[in-house]
PDB file of C-alpha atoms in Angstrom:
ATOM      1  CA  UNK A   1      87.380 108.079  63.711  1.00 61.00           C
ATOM      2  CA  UNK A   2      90.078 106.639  65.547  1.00 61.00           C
ATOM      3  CA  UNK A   3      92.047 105.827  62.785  1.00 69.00           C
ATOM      4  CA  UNK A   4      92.278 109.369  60.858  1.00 76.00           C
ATOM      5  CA  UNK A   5      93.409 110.943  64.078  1.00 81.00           C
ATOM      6  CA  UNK A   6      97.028 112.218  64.252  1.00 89.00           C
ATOM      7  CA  UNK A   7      99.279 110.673  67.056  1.00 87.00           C
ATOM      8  CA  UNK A   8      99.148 114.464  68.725  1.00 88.00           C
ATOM      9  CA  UNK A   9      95.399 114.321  68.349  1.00 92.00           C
ATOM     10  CA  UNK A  10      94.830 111.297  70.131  1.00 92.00           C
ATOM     11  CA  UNK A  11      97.275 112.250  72.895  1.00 94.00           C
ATOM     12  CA  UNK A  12      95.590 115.796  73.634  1.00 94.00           C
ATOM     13  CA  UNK A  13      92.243 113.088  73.520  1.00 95.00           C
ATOM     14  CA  UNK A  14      93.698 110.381  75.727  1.00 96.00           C
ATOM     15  CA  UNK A  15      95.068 113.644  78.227  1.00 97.00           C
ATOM     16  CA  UNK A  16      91.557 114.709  78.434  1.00 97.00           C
ATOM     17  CA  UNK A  17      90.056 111.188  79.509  1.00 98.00           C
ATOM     18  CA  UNK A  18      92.890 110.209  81.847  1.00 98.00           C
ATOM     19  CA  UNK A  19      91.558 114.234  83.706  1.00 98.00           C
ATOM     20  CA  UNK A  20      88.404 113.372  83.783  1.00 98.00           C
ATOM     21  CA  UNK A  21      89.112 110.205  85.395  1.00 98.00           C
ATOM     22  CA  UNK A  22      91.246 111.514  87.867  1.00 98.00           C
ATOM     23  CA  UNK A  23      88.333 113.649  88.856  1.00 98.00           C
ATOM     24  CA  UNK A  24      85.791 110.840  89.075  1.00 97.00           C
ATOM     25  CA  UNK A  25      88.832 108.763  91.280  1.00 98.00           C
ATOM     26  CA  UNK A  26      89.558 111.841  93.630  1.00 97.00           C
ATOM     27  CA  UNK A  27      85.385 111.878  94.448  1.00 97.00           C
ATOM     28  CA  UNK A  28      85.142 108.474  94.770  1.00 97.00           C
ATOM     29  CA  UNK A  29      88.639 108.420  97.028  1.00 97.00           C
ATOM     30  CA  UNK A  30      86.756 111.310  98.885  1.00 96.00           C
ATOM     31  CA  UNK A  31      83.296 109.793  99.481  1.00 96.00           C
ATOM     32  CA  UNK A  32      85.006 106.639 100.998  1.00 95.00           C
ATOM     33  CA  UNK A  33      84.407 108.237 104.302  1.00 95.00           C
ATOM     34  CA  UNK A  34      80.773 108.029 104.141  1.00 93.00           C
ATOM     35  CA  UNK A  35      79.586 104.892 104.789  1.00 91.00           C
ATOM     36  CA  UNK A  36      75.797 105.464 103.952  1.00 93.00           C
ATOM     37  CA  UNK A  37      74.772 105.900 100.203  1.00 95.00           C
ATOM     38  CA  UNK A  38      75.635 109.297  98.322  1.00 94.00           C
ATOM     39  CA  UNK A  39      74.910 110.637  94.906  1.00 94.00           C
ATOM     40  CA  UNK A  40      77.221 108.016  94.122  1.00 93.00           C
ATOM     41  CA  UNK A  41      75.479 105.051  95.362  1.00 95.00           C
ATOM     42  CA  UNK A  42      76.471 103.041  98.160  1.00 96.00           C
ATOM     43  CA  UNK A  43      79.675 101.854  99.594  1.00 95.00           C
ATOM     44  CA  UNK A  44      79.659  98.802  97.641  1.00 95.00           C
ATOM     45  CA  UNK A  45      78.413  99.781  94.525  1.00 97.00           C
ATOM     46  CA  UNK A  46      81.171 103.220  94.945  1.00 97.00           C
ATOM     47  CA  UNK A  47      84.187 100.639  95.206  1.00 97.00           C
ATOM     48  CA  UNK A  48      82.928  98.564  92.574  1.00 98.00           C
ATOM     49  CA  UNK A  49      83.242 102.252  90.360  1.00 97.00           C
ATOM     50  CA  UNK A  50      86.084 103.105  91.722  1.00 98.00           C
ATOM     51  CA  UNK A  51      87.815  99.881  90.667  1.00 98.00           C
ATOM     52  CA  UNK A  52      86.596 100.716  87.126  1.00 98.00           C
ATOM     53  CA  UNK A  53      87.779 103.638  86.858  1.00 98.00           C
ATOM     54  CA  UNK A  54      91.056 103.292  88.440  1.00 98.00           C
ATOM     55  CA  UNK A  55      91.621  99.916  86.003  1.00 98.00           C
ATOM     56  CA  UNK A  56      90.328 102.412  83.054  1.00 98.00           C
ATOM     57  CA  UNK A  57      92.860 105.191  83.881  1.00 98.00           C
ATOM     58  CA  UNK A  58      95.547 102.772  84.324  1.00 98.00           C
ATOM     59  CA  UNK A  59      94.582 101.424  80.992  1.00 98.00           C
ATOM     60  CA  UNK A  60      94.910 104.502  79.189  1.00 97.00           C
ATOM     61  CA  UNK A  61      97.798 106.005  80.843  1.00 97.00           C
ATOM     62  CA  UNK A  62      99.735 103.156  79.752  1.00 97.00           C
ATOM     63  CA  UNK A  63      98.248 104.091  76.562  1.00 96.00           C
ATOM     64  CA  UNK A  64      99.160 107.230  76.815  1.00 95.00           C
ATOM     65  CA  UNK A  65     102.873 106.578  77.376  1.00 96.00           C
ATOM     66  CA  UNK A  66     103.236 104.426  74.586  1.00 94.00           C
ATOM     67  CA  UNK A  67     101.994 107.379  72.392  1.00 92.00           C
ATOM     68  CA  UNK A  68     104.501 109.371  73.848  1.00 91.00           C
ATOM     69  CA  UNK A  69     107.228 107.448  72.963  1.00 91.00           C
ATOM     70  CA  UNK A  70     105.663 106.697  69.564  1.00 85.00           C
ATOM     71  CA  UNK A  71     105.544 110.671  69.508  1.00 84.00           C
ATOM     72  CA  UNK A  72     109.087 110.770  70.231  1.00 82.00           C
ATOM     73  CA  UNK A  73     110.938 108.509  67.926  1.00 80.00           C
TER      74      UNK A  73
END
């Protein structure tokens, strides 16, 4: 789990989520010029995802930079 992870491990982890939700931001971002539904569902339900996922990468790039320093001491 978790807890048997080394701080390295769970930065390379944390780098790979924070990507990925860059990704899913930048589509979302990009779709906001549709105003009909799209594979990602409709306008509302889009910024209701977006603002998800933009709290969730916030979250763990805060995360991630307290790691780092953690990393660096």
């Amino acid at each position: 789990g978790v807890f048997n992870m080394t701080v390295e491990e769970r930065l390379e982890a944390l780098e790979k989520e924070i990507e990925d939700l860059e990704i899913r931001v930048k589509e979302l971002e990009d779709s906001f010029s549709i105003p009909g539904p799209t594979p990602l569902g409709t306008l509302q339900e889009r910024t209701r995802i977006y603002n998800e996922t933009k709290s969730a990468l916030d979250e763990k790039t805060e995360r991630w930079l307290i790691l780092e320093e953690k990393a660096g001491e």
